[in-house]
CSV table of C-alpha atoms in Angstrom, one decimal:
chain,number,residue,atom,x,y,z
B,1,MET,CA,0.0,0.0,0.0
B,2,HIS,CA,1.3,3.4,-1.1
B,3,HIS,CA,1.2,6.4,1.3
B,4,LEU,CA,2.2,9.9,0.3
B,5,ILE,CA,4.2,11.5,3.2
B,6,ASP,CA,7.0,13.2,1.3
B,7,ILE,CA,7.1,14.3,-2.4
B,8,LEU,CA,10.1,12.1,-2.9
B,9,ASP,CA,7.8,9.1,-2.2
B,10,LEU,CA,6.8,9.6,-5.8
B,11,SER,CA,9.3,8.9,-8.7
B,12,THR,CA,9.4,11.3,-11.6
B,13,SER,CA,7.7,8.8,-13.8
B,14,GLU,CA,4.8,8.6,-11.2
B,15,ILE,CA,4.5,12.3,-11.2
B,16,GLU,CA,4.3,12.4,-15.0
B,17,GLU,CA,1.6,9.7,-14.8
B,18,LEU,CA,-0.4,11.9,-12.3
B,19,ILE,CA,0.0,14.9,-14.4
B,20,SER,CA,-1.3,13.0,-17.4
B,21,VAL,CA,-4.3,11.7,-15.5
B,22,ALA,CA,-5.1,15.2,-14.1
B,23,SER,CA,-4.9,16.7,-17.6
B,24,ASP,CA,-7.3,14.0,-18.9
B,25,ILE,CA,-9.7,14.8,-16.0
B,26,ILE,CA,-9.7,18.4,-17.1
B,27,GLU,CA,-10.4,17.4,-20.7
B,28,HIS,CA,-12.9,14.6,-20.0
B,29,PRO,CA,-14.5,15.1,-16.6
B,30,GLU,CA,-17.5,12.9,-17.5
B,31,ASN,CA,-15.2,9.9,-17.5
B,32,TYR,CA,-14.3,10.2,-13.9
B,33,ARG,CA,-17.6,11.1,-12.2
B,34,GLU,CA,-18.2,7.7,-10.7
B,35,LYS,CA,-14.6,6.4,-10.3
B,36,CYS,CA,-14.9,6.6,-6.5
B,37,LYS,CA,-18.5,5.7,-6.1
B,38,TYR,CA,-18.9,3.9,-2.7
B,39,HIS,CA,-15.5,5.2,-1.5
B,40,LYS,CA,-15.0,7.5,1.4
B,41,LEU,CA,-12.2,10.1,2.1
B,42,ALA,CA,-11.5,11.1,5.7
B,43,THR,CA,-10.1,14.6,6.1
B,44,LEU,CA,-8.3,14.8,9.4
B,45,PHE,CA,-7.3,18.4,9.7
B,46,PHE,CA,-5.8,19.2,13.1
B,47,GLU,CA,-4.7,22.6,11.8
B,48,PRO,CA,-6.8,25.3,10.0
B,49,SER,CA,-7.1,25.0,6.2
B,50,THR,CA,-9.3,26.3,3.5
B,51,ARG,CA,-7.8,25.6,0.1
B,52,THR,CA,-6.2,22.2,0.9
B,53,ARG,CA,-9.2,20.8,2.8
B,54,LEU,CA,-11.9,22.0,0.4
B,55,SER,CA,-9.7,20.9,-2.6
B,56,PHE,CA,-9.5,17.4,-1.2
B,57,GLU,CA,-13.3,17.3,-0.5
B,58,ALA,CA,-14.1,18.7,-4.0
B,59,ALA,CA,-11.7,16.2,-5.6
B,60,MET,CA,-13.4,13.2,-3.9
B,61,MET,CA,-16.9,14.5,-4.6
B,62,GLU,CA,-16.2,15.0,-8.3
B,63,LEU,CA,-15.0,11.4,-8.4
B,64,GLY,CA,-18.4,10.3,-7.0
B,65,GLY,CA,-17.1,9.6,-3.5
B,66,LYS,CA,-18.1,10.8,-0.1
B,67,VAL,CA,-16.2,12.8,2.6
B,68,LEU,CA,-16.1,12.6,6.4
B,69,GLY,CA,-13.8,14.1,8.9
B,70,PHE,CA,-13.1,17.3,10.9
B,71,SER,CA,-11.5,20.7,10.3
B,72,GLU,CA,-9.9,21.5,13.6
B,73,ALA,CA,-8.3,19.5,16.5
B,74,ASN,CA,-10.9,20.8,19.1
B,75,SER,CA,-13.7,18.9,17.2
B,76,SER,CA,-11.7,15.6,17.4
B,77,SER,CA,-10.7,13.2,20.1
B,78,ALA,CA,-7.3,14.8,20.1
B,79,SER,CA,-8.8,17.4,22.5
B,80,LYS,CA,-9.3,14.5,24.9
B,81,GLY,CA,-5.7,13.3,24.5
B,82,GLU,CA,-6.1,10.6,21.9
B,83,SER,CA,-2.8,9.8,20.1
B,84,ILE,CA,-2.2,10.0,16.4
B,85,THR,CA,-1.7,6.3,16.1
B,86,ASP,CA,-5.1,5.6,17.8
B,87,THR,CA,-6.8,8.1,15.6
B,88,ALA,CA,-5.3,6.6,12.5
B,89,ALA,CA,-6.2,3.0,13.5
B,90,ILE,CA,-9.8,4.0,14.2
B,91,VAL,CA,-10.5,6.2,11.2
B,92,SER,CA,-8.9,3.8,8.8
B,93,GLY,CA,-11.8,1.4,9.7
B,94,TYR,CA,-14.3,4.0,8.6
B,95,ALA,CA,-12.8,5.4,5.3
B,96,ASP,CA,-10.9,4.1,2.3
B,97,ILE,CA,-8.3,6.8,2.2
B,98,ILE,CA,-7.2,9.6,4.7
B,99,ALA,CA,-5.9,13.1,4.1
B,100,MET,CA,-4.2,14.5,7.3
B,101,ARG,CA,-2.9,17.9,8.2
B,102,HIS,CA,-1.2,18.4,11.6
B,103,PRO,CA,0.9,21.1,13.2
B,104,LYS,CA,3.4,18.6,14.5
B,105,GLU,CA,6.1,17.5,12.1
B,106,GLY,CA,6.0,13.8,11.3
B,107,ALA,CA,2.4,13.2,12.4
B,108,PRO,CA,1.3,11.7,9.0
B,109,LEU,CA,4.3,9.3,9.1
B,110,VAL,CA,3.2,8.1,12.5
B,111,ALA,CA,-0.4,7.7,11.3
B,112,ALA,CA,0.7,5.7,8.2
B,113,ARG,CA,2.4,3.1,10.5
B,114,ARG,CA,-1.0,2.2,12.0
B,115,SER,CA,-3.4,3.0,9.2
B,116,GLU,CA,-5.0,0.2,7.2
B,117,VAL,CA,-5.7,2.6,4.3
B,118,PRO,CA,-3.5,5.1,2.3
B,119,ILE,CA,-2.5,8.2,4.2
B,120,ILE,CA,-1.9,11.5,2.3
B,121,ASN,CA,0.2,14.1,4.1
B,122,ALA,CA,-1.8,17.4,3.7
B,123,GLY,CA,0.9,19.4,5.6
B,124,ASP,CA,2.8,18.6,8.7
B,125,GLY,CA,4.1,21.8,10.5
B,126,GLY,CA,6.9,23.5,8.6
B,127,HIS,CA,8.0,20.1,7.2
B,128,HIS,CA,6.3,18.6,4.1
B,129,HIS,CA,3.3,19.4,2.0
B,130,PRO,CA,3.5,17.0,-0.9
B,131,THR,CA,0.1,17.6,-2.5
B,132,GLN,CA,0.8,21.3,-2.7
B,133,THR,CA,4.0,20.4,-4.4
B,134,LEU,CA,2.1,18.2,-6.9
B,135,THR,CA,-0.2,21.2,-7.5
B,136,ASP,CA,2.9,23.4,-8.0
B,137,LEU,CA,4.5,20.9,-10.4
B,138,PHE,CA,1.2,20.4,-12.4
B,139,THR,CA,0.9,24.2,-12.7
B,140,ILE,CA,4.5,24.7,-13.8
B,141,HIS,CA,4.0,22.0,-16.4
B,142,ARG,CA,0.8,23.4,-17.7
B,143,GLU,CA,2.1,27.0,-17.8
B,144,LYS,CA,5.7,26.3,-19.0
B,145,GLY,CA,5.4,22.9,-20.8
B,146,THR,CA,8.5,21.5,-19.1
B,147,PHE,CA,10.4,21.1,-15.8
B,148,GLU,CA,13.8,21.4,-17.3
B,149,ASN,CA,16.0,24.5,-17.8
B,150,LEU,CA,13.9,26.8,-15.6
B,151,THR,CA,15.2,29.5,-13.2
B,152,ILE,CA,12.9,29.4,-10.2
B,153,GLY,CA,12.8,32.2,-7.6
B,154,LEU,CA,11.5,31.4,-4.2
B,155,CYS,CA,10.7,34.4,-2.1
B,156,GLY,CA,9.8,35.1,1.5
B,157,ASP,CA,9.7,32.5,4.3
B,158,LEU,CA,12.2,29.9,3.1
B,159,LYS,CA,13.0,28.8,6.7
B,160,TYR,CA,9.6,27.5,7.8
B,161,GLY,CA,7.9,27.3,4.4
B,162,ARG,CA,7.1,23.6,3.9
B,163,THR,CA,5.9,24.3,0.3
B,164,VAL,CA,9.3,25.7,-0.6
B,165,HIS,CA,11.1,22.8,1.0
B,166,SER,CA,9.0,20.2,-0.9
B,167,LEU,CA,9.2,22.1,-4.2
B,168,ILE,CA,13.0,22.4,-4.0
B,169,ALA,CA,13.2,18.6,-3.4
B,170,ALA,CA,10.9,17.8,-6.3
B,171,MET,CA,12.5,20.2,-8.8
B,172,SER,CA,16.1,19.2,-7.9
B,173,ARG,CA,15.5,16.0,-9.9
B,174,TYR,CA,15.2,17.8,-13.3
B,175,LYS,CA,17.9,18.9,-15.7
B,176,GLY,CA,19.1,22.5,-16.0
B,177,VAL,CA,17.0,23.9,-13.1
B,178,LYS,CA,18.4,26.9,-11.2
B,179,PHE,CA,17.2,28.3,-7.9
B,180,VAL,CA,17.3,31.9,-6.8
B,181,LEU,CA,16.6,32.1,-3.0
B,182,ILE,CA,15.2,35.4,-2.0
B,183,SER,CA,14.8,36.0,1.8
B,184,PRO,CA,16.0,38.0,4.8
B,185,GLU,CA,18.8,36.5,6.8
B,186,GLU,CA,16.4,35.4,9.5
B,187,LEU,CA,14.3,33.3,7.1
B,188,LYS,CA,17.0,31.7,4.9
B,189,LEU,CA,16.6,28.2,3.5
B,190,PRO,CA,17.8,25.7,6.2
B,191,GLY,CA,21.3,24.5,5.5
B,192,TYR,CA,20.4,20.8,5.5
B,193,ILE,CA,17.8,21.3,2.7
B,194,LYS,CA,20.2,23.4,0.7
B,195,HIS,CA,22.9,20.7,1.1
B,196,ALA,CA,20.6,17.7,0.5
B,197,TYR,CA,18.8,18.9,-2.6
B,198,ILE,CA,20.8,21.7,-4.2
B,199,GLY,CA,24.4,21.0,-3.1
B,200,GLU,CA,24.4,17.3,-3.5
B,201,ASN,CA,22.9,17.6,-7.0
B,202,GLY,CA,25.3,20.3,-8.1
B,203,ILE,CA,22.4,22.7,-8.9
B,204,GLU,CA,23.2,26.3,-9.6
B,205,CYS,CA,21.9,28.5,-6.8
B,206,GLU,CA,21.9,32.2,-5.9
B,207,GLU,CA,21.0,33.7,-2.6
B,208,THR,CA,19.8,37.3,-2.3
B,209,THR,CA,17.8,39.6,-0.1
B,210,SER,CA,16.6,41.6,-3.0
B,211,LEU,CA,13.5,40.7,-5.0
B,212,GLU,CA,14.0,43.6,-7.4
B,213,THR,CA,17.4,42.4,-8.6
B,214,ALA,CA,16.2,38.8,-9.0
B,215,MET,CA,13.1,39.5,-11.1
B,216,PRO,CA,14.6,39.8,-14.6
B,217,LYS,CA,16.3,36.4,-14.3
B,218,LEU,CA,13.2,34.3,-13.4
B,219,ASP,CA,11.0,31.9,-15.3
B,220,VAL,CA,8.9,31.2,-12.2
B,221,LEU,CA,8.5,33.3,-9.1
B,222,TYR,CA,7.2,31.4,-6.1
B,223,MET,CA,6.0,33.9,-3.5
B,224,THR,CA,5.2,32.9,0.1
B,225,ARG,CA,3.7,34.7,3.0
B,226,ILE,CA,5.5,35.3,6.2
B,227,GLN,CA,3.8,32.8,8.5
B,228,ARG,CA,2.7,34.3,11.8
B,229,GLU,CA,2.0,30.8,13.2
B,230,ARG,CA,5.6,29.6,12.7
B,231,PHE,CA,7.2,32.4,14.8
B,232,ALA,CA,8.0,32.1,18.5
B,233,SER,CA,7.4,35.8,19.1
B,234,SER,CA,5.0,38.3,17.6
B,235,GLU,CA,7.8,40.9,17.6
B,236,GLU,CA,9.9,38.9,15.2
B,237,TYR,CA,6.9,38.4,12.9
B,238,GLU,CA,6.0,42.1,13.0
B,239,GLU,CA,9.6,43.0,12.0
B,240,LEU,CA,9.5,40.8,8.9
B,241,LYS,CA,5.9,40.5,7.7
B,242,ASP,CA,6.1,43.2,5.1
B,243,ILE,CA,9.6,42.7,3.8
B,244,TYR,CA,8.6,41.6,0.3
B,245,ILE,CA,5.6,43.0,-1.5
B,246,LEU,CA,5.1,42.2,-5.2
B,247,ASN,CA,3.5,45.0,-7.1
B,248,GLU,CA,3.0,46.3,-10.6
B,249,ASP,CA,6.2,48.2,-10.7
B,250,LYS,CA,8.3,45.1,-9.7
B,251,MET,CA,6.4,43.1,-12.4
B,252,LYS,CA,7.7,45.5,-15.1
B,253,SER,CA,11.2,44.1,-14.9
B,254,ALA,CA,10.1,40.5,-15.2
B,255,LYS,CA,10.2,38.4,-18.4
B,256,ALA,CA,7.0,38.5,-20.5
B,257,ASP,CA,6.4,34.8,-20.0
B,258,MET,CA,7.4,34.6,-16.3
B,259,ILE,CA,4.7,33.1,-14.0
B,260,VAL,CA,3.9,34.1,-10.5
B,261,MET,CA,2.8,31.3,-8.1
B,262,HIS,CA,1.8,31.3,-4.5
B,263,PRO,CA,0.5,28.5,-2.3
B,264,LEU,CA,-2.0,30.8,-0.7
B,265,PRO,CA,-3.4,32.3,1.4
B,266,ARG,CA,-1.7,35.6,0.7
B,267,VAL,CA,-1.7,38.5,3.2
B,268,ASN,CA,-0.3,41.5,1.5
B,269,GLU,CA,2.9,40.1,-0.2
B,270,ILE,CA,1.1,40.3,-3.6
B,271,THR,CA,-1.0,43.4,-4.3
B,272,LEU,CA,-4.4,43.0,-5.8
B,273,ALA,CA,-3.3,44.9,-8.9
B,274,VAL,CA,-1.0,42.0,-9.9
B,275,ASP,CA,-4.1,39.7,-10.1
B,276,ASP,CA,-4.9,41.3,-13.5
B,277,ASP,CA,-1.5,40.5,-15.0
B,278,LYS,CA,-1.7,37.4,-17.2
B,279,ARG,CA,1.5,36.1,-15.6
B,280,ALA,CA,-0.3,35.8,-12.2
B,281,ALA,CA,-0.9,32.0,-12.1
B,282,TYR,CA,-1.8,31.6,-8.4
B,283,PHE,CA,-5.6,31.2,-8.9
B,284,ARG,CA,-5.1,28.8,-11.8
B,285,GLN,CA,-2.6,27.0,-9.5
B,286,ALA,CA,-5.3,26.7,-6.7
B,287,LYS,CA,-7.8,25.2,-9.2
B,288,ASN,CA,-5.1,22.8,-10.5
B,289,GLY,CA,-4.9,21.4,-7.0
B,290,LYS,CA,-8.3,19.8,-7.2
B,291,TYR,CA,-7.4,17.9,-10.4
B,292,ILE,CA,-4.0,16.6,-9.3
B,293,ARG,CA,-5.6,15.5,-6.0
B,294,MET,CA,-8.3,13.6,-8.0
B,295,ALA,CA,-5.5,11.8,-9.9
B,296,LEU,CA,-3.6,11.1,-6.6
B,297,ILE,CA,-6.7,9.7,-4.9
B,298,LEU,CA,-7.4,7.4,-7.9
B,299,LYS,CA,-3.7,6.2,-7.9
B,300,LEU,CA,-3.6,5.4,-4.2
B,301,LEU,CA,-7.0,3.7,-4.1
B,302,ASP,CA,-6.0,1.6,-7.0
B,303,GLU,CA,-2.7,0.6,-5.5
B,304,SER,CA,-4.3,-0.2,-2.1
B,305,LYS,CA,-6.4,-2.9,-3.8
B,306,LYS,CA,-3.3,-4.5,-5.3
B,307,SER,CA,-0.8,-4.6,-2.5
B,308,ASP,CA,-0.6,-5.4,1.2
B,309,THR,CA,0.5,-2.9,3.9
B,310,VAL,CA,4.2,-2.3,3.8
B,311,SER,CA,6.6,-0.5,6.2
B,312,VAL,CA,6.7,3.2,5.8
B,313,ASP,CA,10.2,3.4,7.4
B,314,LYS,CA,13.1,4.0,5.1
B,315,PRO,CA,15.7,1.2,5.0
B,316,ASP,CA,18.3,3.4,6.7
B,317,THR,CA,16.0,4.2,9.7
B,318,ILE,CA,17.6,3.3,13.1
B,319,TYR,CA,16.1,3.3,16.6
B,320,THR,CA,18.4,4.3,19.4
B,321,SER,CA,18.1,5.8,22.9
B,322,ALA,CA,21.5,7.4,22.6
B,323,LEU,CA,20.1,10.3,20.5
B,324,VAL,CA,17.2,12.7,20.9
B,325,CYS,CA,15.3,15.2,18.8
B,326,LYS,CA,15.0,18.6,20.4
B,327,ASN,CA,12.7,20.2,17.9
B,328,PRO,CA,9.6,21.5,19.8
B,329,ARG,CA,7.5,21.0,16.6
B,330,CYS,CA,8.3,17.3,16.3
B,331,ILE,CA,5.6,14.8,16.8
B,332,THR,CA,7.8,13.1,19.4
B,333,THR,CA,7.1,15.9,21.8
B,334,THR,CA,3.5,14.9,22.1
B,335,GLU,CA,3.4,11.2,21.3
B,336,GLN,CA,5.2,10.2,24.5
B,337,GLU,CA,5.4,6.5,23.8
B,338,LEU,CA,6.7,7.0,20.2
B,339,ARG,CA,10.2,5.5,19.7
B,340,HIS,CA,12.7,8.1,18.5
B,341,ALA,CA,14.0,7.2,15.1
B,342,PHE,CA,17.0,8.7,13.1
B,343,ARG,CA,18.7,8.5,9.8
B,344,LEU,CA,22.5,8.9,9.2
B,345,VAL,CA,22.8,11.8,6.6
B,346,ASN,CA,26.5,12.6,6.9
B,347,LYS,CA,28.8,9.6,7.8
B,348,GLU,CA,32.0,11.7,7.7
B,349,ASN,CA,30.7,14.1,10.4
B,350,ASN,CA,28.4,11.5,12.1
B,351,ILE,CA,25.3,13.6,11.6
B,352,TYR,CA,21.9,12.0,12.2
B,353,ARG,CA,18.5,13.6,11.6
B,354,CYS,CA,15.2,12.8,13.1
B,355,VAL,CA,13.0,10.6,10.8
B,356,TYR,CA,9.9,12.6,11.7
B,357,CYS,CA,11.0,16.2,11.3
B,358,ASP,CA,14.5,16.1,9.8
B,359,SER,CA,16.0,18.1,12.7
B,360,LYS,CA,19.6,17.4,13.6
B,361,ALA,CA,19.8,14.8,16.4
B,362,VAL,CA,21.8,15.4,19.5
B,363,PRO,CA,23.2,13.0,22.1
B,364,ASP,CA,20.9,12.2,25.0
B,365,THR,CA,22.7,13.8,28.0
B,366,ASN,CA,20.3,12.2,30.4
B,367,LYS,CA,21.7,8.7,29.6
């Protein structure tokens, strides 16, 4: 059984297959209206969402299926202290497929270990958001016709932005891609992501604090909002929230065929006037999310019929009590009985990272 926890769970050929199906759904919607008749999707959203949750619900309904679930943690048994593993075990007996969003990083991976049906990660903290990345890839392909030889600018919150992290991971597999990372020093792309996907693949990359100087070089500009919910203090958020604002003047220096993308919601980082520019692709992008999620649901349901449950742990996963994860956003901070798991990412320097949140592991000094 195939789960989708990380965009790299899908090969490039599988992504091409999903794009092909999603394109066919757009062209021939009548052929898909009963594909999921008698099937149910559970949407377990422990964190607020509009686009992602409604996109999943619309996708399932347009396939002829039904939807059940909740849209906030307070309306679930999590408010009573129920664990993610127990929630997954119970709900997988009621639905055929589950889409889960959770503020704790690694929660969907934990759920996948106990679920009897496919789990789709609909966003876990600042970690992964693979279906948004599928939406982004589908949009880039529809707008540009290729994934190769593109210069992609990523602007705003590159530190906590899970959509940015997943898109870099996905696009790093294509030839000729270049990245321009546009952010303040406080919100730079984490070093481990830059090393793993850009450095290790020898991808050309530029870092800058200036959106204006980056604009003329770009084929794709991926704007992100500065996320209030990811900051420990309101003071730090207030200092950075308006640092990048895309307006008509800045758009004048961009290529005629550049596209502007945004995972949404926006606050004020893109002015309303930009909406009328034909290069503004973010509303088309949001609509594309429904079609690519339809294709994904069909794929995972079809695979669940053909295969038994398999381990979601990577082969290099190790369990040890000698290391701990200190990330306060990691699922290990709330799932107290969860065994800490790690992956060796740098043998030379003996660096391990948490399997759930990718934070660097440290020795357990209490041992």
